[in-house]
Coordinates of C-alpha atoms in Angstrom, one line a residue:
X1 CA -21.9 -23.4 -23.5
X2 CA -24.1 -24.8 -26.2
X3 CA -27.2 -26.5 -25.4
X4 CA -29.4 -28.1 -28.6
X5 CA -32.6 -29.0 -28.3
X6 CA -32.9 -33.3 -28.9
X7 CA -36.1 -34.2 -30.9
X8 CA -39.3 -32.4 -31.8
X9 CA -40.5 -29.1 -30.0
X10 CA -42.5 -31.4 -27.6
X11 CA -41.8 -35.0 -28.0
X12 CA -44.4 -37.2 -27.1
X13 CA -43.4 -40.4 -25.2
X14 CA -45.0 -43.7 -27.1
X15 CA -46.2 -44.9 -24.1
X16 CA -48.3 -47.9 -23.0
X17 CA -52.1 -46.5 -22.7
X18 CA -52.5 -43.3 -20.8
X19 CA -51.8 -42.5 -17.6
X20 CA -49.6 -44.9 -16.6
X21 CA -46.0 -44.6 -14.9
X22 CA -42.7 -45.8 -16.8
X23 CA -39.2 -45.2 -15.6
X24 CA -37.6 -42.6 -16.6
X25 CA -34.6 -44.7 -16.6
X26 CA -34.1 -45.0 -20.5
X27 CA -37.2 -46.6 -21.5
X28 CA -38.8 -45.2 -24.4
X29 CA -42.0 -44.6 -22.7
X30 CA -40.6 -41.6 -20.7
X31 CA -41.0 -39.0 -23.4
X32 CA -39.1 -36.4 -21.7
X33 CA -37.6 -33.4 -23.4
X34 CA -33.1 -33.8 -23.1
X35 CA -30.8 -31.3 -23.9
X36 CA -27.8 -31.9 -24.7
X37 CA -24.3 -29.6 -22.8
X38 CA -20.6 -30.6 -23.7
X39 CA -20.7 -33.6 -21.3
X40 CA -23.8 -33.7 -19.9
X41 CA -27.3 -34.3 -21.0
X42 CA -30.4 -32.6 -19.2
X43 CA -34.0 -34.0 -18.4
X44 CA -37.0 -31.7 -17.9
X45 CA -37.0 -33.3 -14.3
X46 CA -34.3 -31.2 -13.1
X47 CA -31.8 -34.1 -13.7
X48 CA -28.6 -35.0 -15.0
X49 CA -27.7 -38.2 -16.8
X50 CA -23.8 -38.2 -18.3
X51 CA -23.6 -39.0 -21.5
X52 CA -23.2 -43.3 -22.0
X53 CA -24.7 -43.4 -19.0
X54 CA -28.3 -43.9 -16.8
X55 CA -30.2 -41.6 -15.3
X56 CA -29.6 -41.6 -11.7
X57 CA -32.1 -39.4 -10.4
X58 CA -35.5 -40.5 -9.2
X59 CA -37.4 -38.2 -11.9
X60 CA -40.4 -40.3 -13.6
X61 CA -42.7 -39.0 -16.5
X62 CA -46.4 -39.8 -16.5
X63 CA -48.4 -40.1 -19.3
X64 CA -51.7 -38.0 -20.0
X65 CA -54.5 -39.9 -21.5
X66 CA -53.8 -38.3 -24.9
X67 CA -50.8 -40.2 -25.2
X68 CA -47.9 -37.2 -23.9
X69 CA -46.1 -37.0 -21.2
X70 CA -45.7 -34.3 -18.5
X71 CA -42.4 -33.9 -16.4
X72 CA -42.4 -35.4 -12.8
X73 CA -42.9 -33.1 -10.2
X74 CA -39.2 -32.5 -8.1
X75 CA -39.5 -34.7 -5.3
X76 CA -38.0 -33.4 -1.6
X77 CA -37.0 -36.6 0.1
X78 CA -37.0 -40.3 -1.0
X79 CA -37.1 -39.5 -4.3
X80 CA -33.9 -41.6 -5.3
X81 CA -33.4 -45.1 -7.1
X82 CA -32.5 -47.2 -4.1
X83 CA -35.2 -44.9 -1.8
X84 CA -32.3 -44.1 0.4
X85 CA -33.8 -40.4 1.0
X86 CA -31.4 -38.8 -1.2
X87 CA -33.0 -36.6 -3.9
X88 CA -31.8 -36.5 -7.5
X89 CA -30.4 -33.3 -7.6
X90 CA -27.9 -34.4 -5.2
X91 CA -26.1 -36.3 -7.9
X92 CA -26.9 -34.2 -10.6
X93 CA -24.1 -31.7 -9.2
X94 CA -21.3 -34.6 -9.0
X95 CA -21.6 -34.6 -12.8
X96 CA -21.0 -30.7 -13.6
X97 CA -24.7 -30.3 -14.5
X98 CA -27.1 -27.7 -13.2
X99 CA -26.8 -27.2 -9.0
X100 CA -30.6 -28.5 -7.7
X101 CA -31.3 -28.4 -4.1
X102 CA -32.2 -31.7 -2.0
X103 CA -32.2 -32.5 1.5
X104 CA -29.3 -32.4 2.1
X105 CA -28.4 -29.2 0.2
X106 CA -26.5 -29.8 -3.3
X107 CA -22.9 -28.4 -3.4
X108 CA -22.3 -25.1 -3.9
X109 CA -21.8 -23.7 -8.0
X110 CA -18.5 -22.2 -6.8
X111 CA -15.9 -24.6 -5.4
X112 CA -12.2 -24.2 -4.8
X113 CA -9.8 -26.1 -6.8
X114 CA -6.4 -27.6 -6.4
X115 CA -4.1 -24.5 -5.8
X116 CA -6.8 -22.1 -5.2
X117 CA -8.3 -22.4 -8.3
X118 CA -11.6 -21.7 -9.0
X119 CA -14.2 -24.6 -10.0
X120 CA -17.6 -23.6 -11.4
X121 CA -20.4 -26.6 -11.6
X122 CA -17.3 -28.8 -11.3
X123 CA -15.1 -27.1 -14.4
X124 CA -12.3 -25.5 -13.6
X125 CA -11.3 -22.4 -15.1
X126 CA -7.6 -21.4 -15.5
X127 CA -5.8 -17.9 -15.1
X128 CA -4.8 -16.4 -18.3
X129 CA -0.8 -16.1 -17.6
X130 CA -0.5 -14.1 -21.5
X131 CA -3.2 -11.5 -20.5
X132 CA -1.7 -11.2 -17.0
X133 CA 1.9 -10.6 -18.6
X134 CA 0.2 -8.8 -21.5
X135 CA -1.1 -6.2 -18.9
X136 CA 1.7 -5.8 -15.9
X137 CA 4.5 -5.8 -18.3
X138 CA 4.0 -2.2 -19.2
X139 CA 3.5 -1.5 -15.5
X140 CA 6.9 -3.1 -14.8
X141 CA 8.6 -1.2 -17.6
X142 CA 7.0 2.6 -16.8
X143 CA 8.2 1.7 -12.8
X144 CA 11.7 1.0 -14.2
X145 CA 12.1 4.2 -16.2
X146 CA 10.3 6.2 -12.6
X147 CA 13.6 4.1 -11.0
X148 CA 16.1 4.8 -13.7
X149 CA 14.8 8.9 -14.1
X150 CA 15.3 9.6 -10.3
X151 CA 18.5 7.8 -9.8
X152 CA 19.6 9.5 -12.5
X153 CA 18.8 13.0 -10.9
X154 CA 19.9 12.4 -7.8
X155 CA 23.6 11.2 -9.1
X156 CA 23.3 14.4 -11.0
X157 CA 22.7 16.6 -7.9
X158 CA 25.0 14.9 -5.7
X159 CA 28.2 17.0 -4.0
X160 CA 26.8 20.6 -5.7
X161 CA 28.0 22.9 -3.1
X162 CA 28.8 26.7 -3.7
X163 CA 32.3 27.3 -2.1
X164 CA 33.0 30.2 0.7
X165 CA 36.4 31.4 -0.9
X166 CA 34.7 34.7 -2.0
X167 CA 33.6 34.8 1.9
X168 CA 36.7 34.2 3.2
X169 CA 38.5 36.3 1.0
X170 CA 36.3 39.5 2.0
X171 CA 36.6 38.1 5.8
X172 CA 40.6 38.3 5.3
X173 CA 40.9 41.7 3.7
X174 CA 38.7 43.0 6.8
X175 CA 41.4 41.8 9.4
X176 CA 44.1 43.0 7.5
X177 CA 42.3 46.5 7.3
X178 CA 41.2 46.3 10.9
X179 CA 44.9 45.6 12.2
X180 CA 46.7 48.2 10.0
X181 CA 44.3 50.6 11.4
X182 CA 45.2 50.1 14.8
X183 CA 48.5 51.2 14.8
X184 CA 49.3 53.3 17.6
X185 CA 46.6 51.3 20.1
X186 CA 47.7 48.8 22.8
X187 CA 49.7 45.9 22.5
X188 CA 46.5 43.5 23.3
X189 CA 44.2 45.5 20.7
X190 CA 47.0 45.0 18.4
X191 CA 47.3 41.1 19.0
X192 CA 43.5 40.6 19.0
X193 CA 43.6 41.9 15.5
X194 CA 46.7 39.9 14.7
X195 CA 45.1 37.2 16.0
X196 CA 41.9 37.7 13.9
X197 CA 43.9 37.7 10.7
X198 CA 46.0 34.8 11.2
X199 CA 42.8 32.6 11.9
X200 CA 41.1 34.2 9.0
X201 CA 44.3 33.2 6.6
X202 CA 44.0 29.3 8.3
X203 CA 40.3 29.5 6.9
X204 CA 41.0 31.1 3.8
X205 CA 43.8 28.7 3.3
X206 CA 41.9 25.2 3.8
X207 CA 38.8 26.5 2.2
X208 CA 40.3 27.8 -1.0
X209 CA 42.7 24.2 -0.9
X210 CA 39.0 22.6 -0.6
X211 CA 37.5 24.4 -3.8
X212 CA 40.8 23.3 -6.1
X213 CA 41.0 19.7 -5.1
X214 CA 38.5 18.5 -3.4
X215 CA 37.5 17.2 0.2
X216 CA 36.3 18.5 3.4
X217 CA 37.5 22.1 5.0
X218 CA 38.7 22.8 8.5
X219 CA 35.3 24.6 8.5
X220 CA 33.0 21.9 8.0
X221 CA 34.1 19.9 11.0
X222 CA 31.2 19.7 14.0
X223 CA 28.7 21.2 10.8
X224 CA 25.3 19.1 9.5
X225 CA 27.2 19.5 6.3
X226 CA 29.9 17.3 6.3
X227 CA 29.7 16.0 2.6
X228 CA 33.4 16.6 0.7
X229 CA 33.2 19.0 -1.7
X230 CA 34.2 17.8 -5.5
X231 CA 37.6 19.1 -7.0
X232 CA 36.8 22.3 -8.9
X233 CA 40.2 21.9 -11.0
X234 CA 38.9 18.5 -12.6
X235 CA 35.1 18.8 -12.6
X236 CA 34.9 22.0 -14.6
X237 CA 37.4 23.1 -17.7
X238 CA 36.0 26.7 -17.4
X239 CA 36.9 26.6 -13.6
X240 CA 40.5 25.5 -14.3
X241 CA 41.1 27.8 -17.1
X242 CA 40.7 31.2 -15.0
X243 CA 42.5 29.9 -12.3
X244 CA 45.4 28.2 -13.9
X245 CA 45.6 29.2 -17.6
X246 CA 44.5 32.6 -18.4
X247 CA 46.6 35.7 -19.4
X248 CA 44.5 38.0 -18.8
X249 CA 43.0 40.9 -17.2
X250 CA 39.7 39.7 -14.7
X251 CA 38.4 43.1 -14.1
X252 CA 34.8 44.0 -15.2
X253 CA 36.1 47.1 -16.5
X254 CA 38.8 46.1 -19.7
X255 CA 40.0 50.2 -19.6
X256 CA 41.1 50.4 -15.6
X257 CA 43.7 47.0 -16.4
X258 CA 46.8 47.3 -15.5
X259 CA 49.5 48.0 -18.6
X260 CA 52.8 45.9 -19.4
X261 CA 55.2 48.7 -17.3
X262 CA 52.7 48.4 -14.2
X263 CA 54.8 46.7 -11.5
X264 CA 51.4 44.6 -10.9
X265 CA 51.0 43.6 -14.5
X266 CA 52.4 40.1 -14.0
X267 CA 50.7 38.6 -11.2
X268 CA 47.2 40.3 -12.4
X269 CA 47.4 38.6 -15.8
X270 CA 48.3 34.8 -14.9
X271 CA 45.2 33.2 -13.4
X272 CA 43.7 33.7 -10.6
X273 CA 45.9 31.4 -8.3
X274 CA 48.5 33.4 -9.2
X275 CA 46.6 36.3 -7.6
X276 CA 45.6 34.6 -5.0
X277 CA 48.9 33.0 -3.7
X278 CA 50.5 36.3 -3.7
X279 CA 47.6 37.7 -1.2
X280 CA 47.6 34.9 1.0
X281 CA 51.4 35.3 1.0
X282 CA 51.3 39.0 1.6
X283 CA 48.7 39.0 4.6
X284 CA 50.2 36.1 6.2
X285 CA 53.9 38.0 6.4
X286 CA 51.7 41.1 7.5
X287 CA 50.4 38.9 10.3
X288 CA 53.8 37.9 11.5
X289 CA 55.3 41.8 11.7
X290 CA 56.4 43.2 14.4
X291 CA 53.9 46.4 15.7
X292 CA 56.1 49.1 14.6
X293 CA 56.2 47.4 11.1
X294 CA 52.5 47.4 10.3
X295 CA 51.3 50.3 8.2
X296 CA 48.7 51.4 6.3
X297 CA 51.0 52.5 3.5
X298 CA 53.2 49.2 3.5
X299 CA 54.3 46.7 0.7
X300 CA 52.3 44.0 2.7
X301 CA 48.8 45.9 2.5
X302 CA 49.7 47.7 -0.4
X303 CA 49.6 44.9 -2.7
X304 CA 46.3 43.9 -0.8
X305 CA 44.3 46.7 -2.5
X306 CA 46.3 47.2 -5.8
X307 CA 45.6 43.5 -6.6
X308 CA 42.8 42.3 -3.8
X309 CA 40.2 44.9 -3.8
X310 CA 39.8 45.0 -8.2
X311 CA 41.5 42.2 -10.0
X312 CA 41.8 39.3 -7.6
X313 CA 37.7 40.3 -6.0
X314 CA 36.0 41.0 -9.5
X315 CA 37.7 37.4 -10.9
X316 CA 36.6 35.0 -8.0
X317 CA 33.1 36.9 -8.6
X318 CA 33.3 36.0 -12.2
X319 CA 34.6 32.2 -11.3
X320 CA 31.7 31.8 -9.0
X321 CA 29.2 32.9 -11.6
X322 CA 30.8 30.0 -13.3
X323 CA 29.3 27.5 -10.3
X324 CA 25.6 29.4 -10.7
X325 CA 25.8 29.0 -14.6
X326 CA 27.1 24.8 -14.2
X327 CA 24.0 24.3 -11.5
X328 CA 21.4 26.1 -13.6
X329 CA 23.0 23.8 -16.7
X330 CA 22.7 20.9 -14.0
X331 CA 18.9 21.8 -12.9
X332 CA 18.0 22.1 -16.8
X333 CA 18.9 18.9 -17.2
X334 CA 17.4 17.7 -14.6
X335 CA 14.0 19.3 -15.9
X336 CA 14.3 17.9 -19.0
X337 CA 14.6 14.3 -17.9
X338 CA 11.3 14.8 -15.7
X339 CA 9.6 16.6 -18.8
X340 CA 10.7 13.1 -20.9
X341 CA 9.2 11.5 -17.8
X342 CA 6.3 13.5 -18.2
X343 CA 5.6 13.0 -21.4
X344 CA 6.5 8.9 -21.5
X345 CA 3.9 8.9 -18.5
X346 CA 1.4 10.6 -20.8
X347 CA 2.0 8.6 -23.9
X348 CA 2.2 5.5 -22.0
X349 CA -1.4 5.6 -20.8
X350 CA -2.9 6.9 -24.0
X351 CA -1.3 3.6 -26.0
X352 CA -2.5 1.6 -22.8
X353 CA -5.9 2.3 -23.0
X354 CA -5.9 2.0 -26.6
X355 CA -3.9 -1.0 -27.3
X356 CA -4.7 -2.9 -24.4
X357 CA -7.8 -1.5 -22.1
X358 CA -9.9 -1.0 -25.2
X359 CA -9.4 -4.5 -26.9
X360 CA -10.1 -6.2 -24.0
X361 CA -13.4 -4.4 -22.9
X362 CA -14.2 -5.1 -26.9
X363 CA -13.3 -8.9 -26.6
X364 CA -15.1 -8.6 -23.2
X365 CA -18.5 -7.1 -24.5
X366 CA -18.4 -9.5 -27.6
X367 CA -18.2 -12.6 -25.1
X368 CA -20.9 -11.0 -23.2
X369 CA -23.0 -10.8 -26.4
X370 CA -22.5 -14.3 -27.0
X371 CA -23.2 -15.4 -23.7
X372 CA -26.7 -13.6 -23.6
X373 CA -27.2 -15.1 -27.4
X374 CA -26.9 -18.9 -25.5
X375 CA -28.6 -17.7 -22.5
X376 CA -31.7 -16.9 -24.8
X377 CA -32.0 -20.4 -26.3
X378 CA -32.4 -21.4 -22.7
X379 CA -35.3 -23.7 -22.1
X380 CA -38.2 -21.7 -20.4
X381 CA -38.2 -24.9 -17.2
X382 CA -34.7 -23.6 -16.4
X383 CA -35.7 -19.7 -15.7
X384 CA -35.9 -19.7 -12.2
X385 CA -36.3 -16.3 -11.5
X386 CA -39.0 -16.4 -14.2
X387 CA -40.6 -19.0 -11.8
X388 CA -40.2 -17.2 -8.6
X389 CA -41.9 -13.9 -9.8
X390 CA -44.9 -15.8 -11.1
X391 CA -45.2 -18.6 -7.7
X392 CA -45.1 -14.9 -5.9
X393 CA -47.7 -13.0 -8.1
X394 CA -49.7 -15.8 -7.8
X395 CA -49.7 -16.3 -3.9
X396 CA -49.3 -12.0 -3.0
X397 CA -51.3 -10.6 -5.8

């Protein structure tokens, strides 16, 4: 707001004699001292007058006897042109000038507008919809990528569950040793044991069914868990390969393999479902023998520990350090994307502050040096406070 100063430092009013009263109404003799704003012009009097306009308030300017003028005291009550007991300042507000108290009590300097807006001394000032987008758009984007990061991790974590076949499969080759040992004992301890194995081989069955193609296992009915497992076969190439394409030995130690005259050579060296077929054939025709046909030293448990207990064990163990090795690869990747997250978050409010906070607290500090510039051309009648502190001193020394 630019306020200039309209004739000489103090211009004295050509007045009629001295001492007499004149209008202050537009008449030359007034002499008072007007400053011009953008659409207002200001009287020492405390007034307004619009610009084209006259002066509606009731300020008058007297004239000293050496030919000046002084401004007119502000008048309480009864101080307007048609002596209707409404003061100047009054209407001084209803043209955007400076707020003066009357009787009736001016309106306030801060008034709402239409939509909420916010009117100061009758201007209204607008919101700034570029800055507004200028600062929430980078908001908006760093909240997407937060979205984007974490759905991404959680897709990515979804359905990893470590399968039970190594479990099961230990669980199995215990009922088979436990009924084979029991020959000679009752018919019930016998069928307990029987019993034991064929509901092992049912578990064994579903769950190993489970790991190759997916789904849910007998096992997991009435459980917390009841999400279906994925399909080892087709999520993992690795996983597939021992189990359906490998010719080879699975045992940890390369010299105790079995040679190409061995009459176990074959079903060791063709993948692991191979192996494991055979076993869960094997035990489940050992569970349906008669008593007197269950031995230690039989084809049925035989095969058990010539391929079970080395080659089938040692490859499942090697197949499930295949899951441990695809969730650590899964749980790297998931660190990685919350170290980029990390690192975007990092970046994001460094630039922020520089390319956005710190221009505008620039632009903002420049506008308050240019409003403290205008404020000090400022007019010495309009410093209120200035006014107040000395009225006080005087009064309460």
């Amino acid at each position: 707001m630019s306020r200039d100063r309209v004739g000489d430092n103090a211009s004295v009013g050509h007045g009629h004699g001295g001492g007499g009263h004149h209008n202050g109404g537009g008449g030359h003799g007034g002499g008072k001292l007007r400053y011009k704003h953008e659409d207002s012009e200001f009287s020492e009097d405390g007034g307004e007058r619009p610009r084209g306009g006259a002066n509606k308030g009731g300020g008058e300017g007297r004239h000293n006897s050496k030919g000046g003028t002084q401004p007119a005291p502000p008048q309480r009550g009864g101080g307007g042109p048609d002596g209707d007991g409404d003061d100047g300042g009054s209407d001084a507000v209803s043209g955007g000038g400076v707020l003066i108290g009357g009787r009736r009590g001016a309106a306030p300097g801060l008034t709402a507008g239409k939509g909420g807006r916010l009117c100061v001394n009758g201007k209204e000032l607008l919101p700034s919809h570029t800055n507004m987008t200028k600062f929430m758009v980078p908001f908006a984007l760093w909240e997407l990528t937060l979205v984007v990061i974490f759905a991404v991790s959680f897709v990515r974590l979804q359905g990893m569950q470590a399968s039970h076949v190594i479990y099961r499969y230990t669980r199995v080759r215990m009922a088979a040793l436990l009924l084979v040992s029991s020959v000679g004992e009752p018919p019930d301890a016998m069928a307990a044991r029987r019993a034991l194995l064929t509901a092992e081989l049912d578990n064994l069955h579903s769950e190993y069914d489970t790991l190759m193609y997916g789904g849910l296992a007998k096992t997991q009915a009435g459980s917390v868990f009841t999400h279906p497992v994925p399909a080892s076969t087709f999520e993992s190439a690795s996983f597939a390969s021992n189990f359906f394409r490998e010719e080879r030995c699975f045992r940890w130690d390369q010299s105790q393999c079995y040679t190409p005259d061995s009459p176990y050579y074959e079903v060791t060296h063709h993948g692991l479902d191979v192996m494991m077929r055979r076993i869960l054939a094997e035990m489940s025709l050992l569970a349906e023998d008669a008593d007197a046909d269950v031995a230690y030293n039989g084809t049925r448990y035989t095969t058990m520990y010539m391929v079970g207990t080395k080659d089938l064990y040692e490859g499942l163990q090697s197949s499930a350090q295949l899951f441990v090795d695809f969730s650590i690869d899964r749980y790297s990747q998931i660190k990685l994307l919350h170290t980029v997250l990390l690192v975007i978050t990092i970046v994001f409010f460094v630039l922020y502050g520089i390319f956005l906070l710190r221009p505008y607290g620039g632009a903002v500090e420049r506008e308050a040096g240019r409003l403290a510039g205008l404020l000090s051309h400022v007019p010495a009648e309009m410093d209120v406070a200035g006014h107040v502190r000395q009225t006080r001193g005087a009064r309460y020394p």
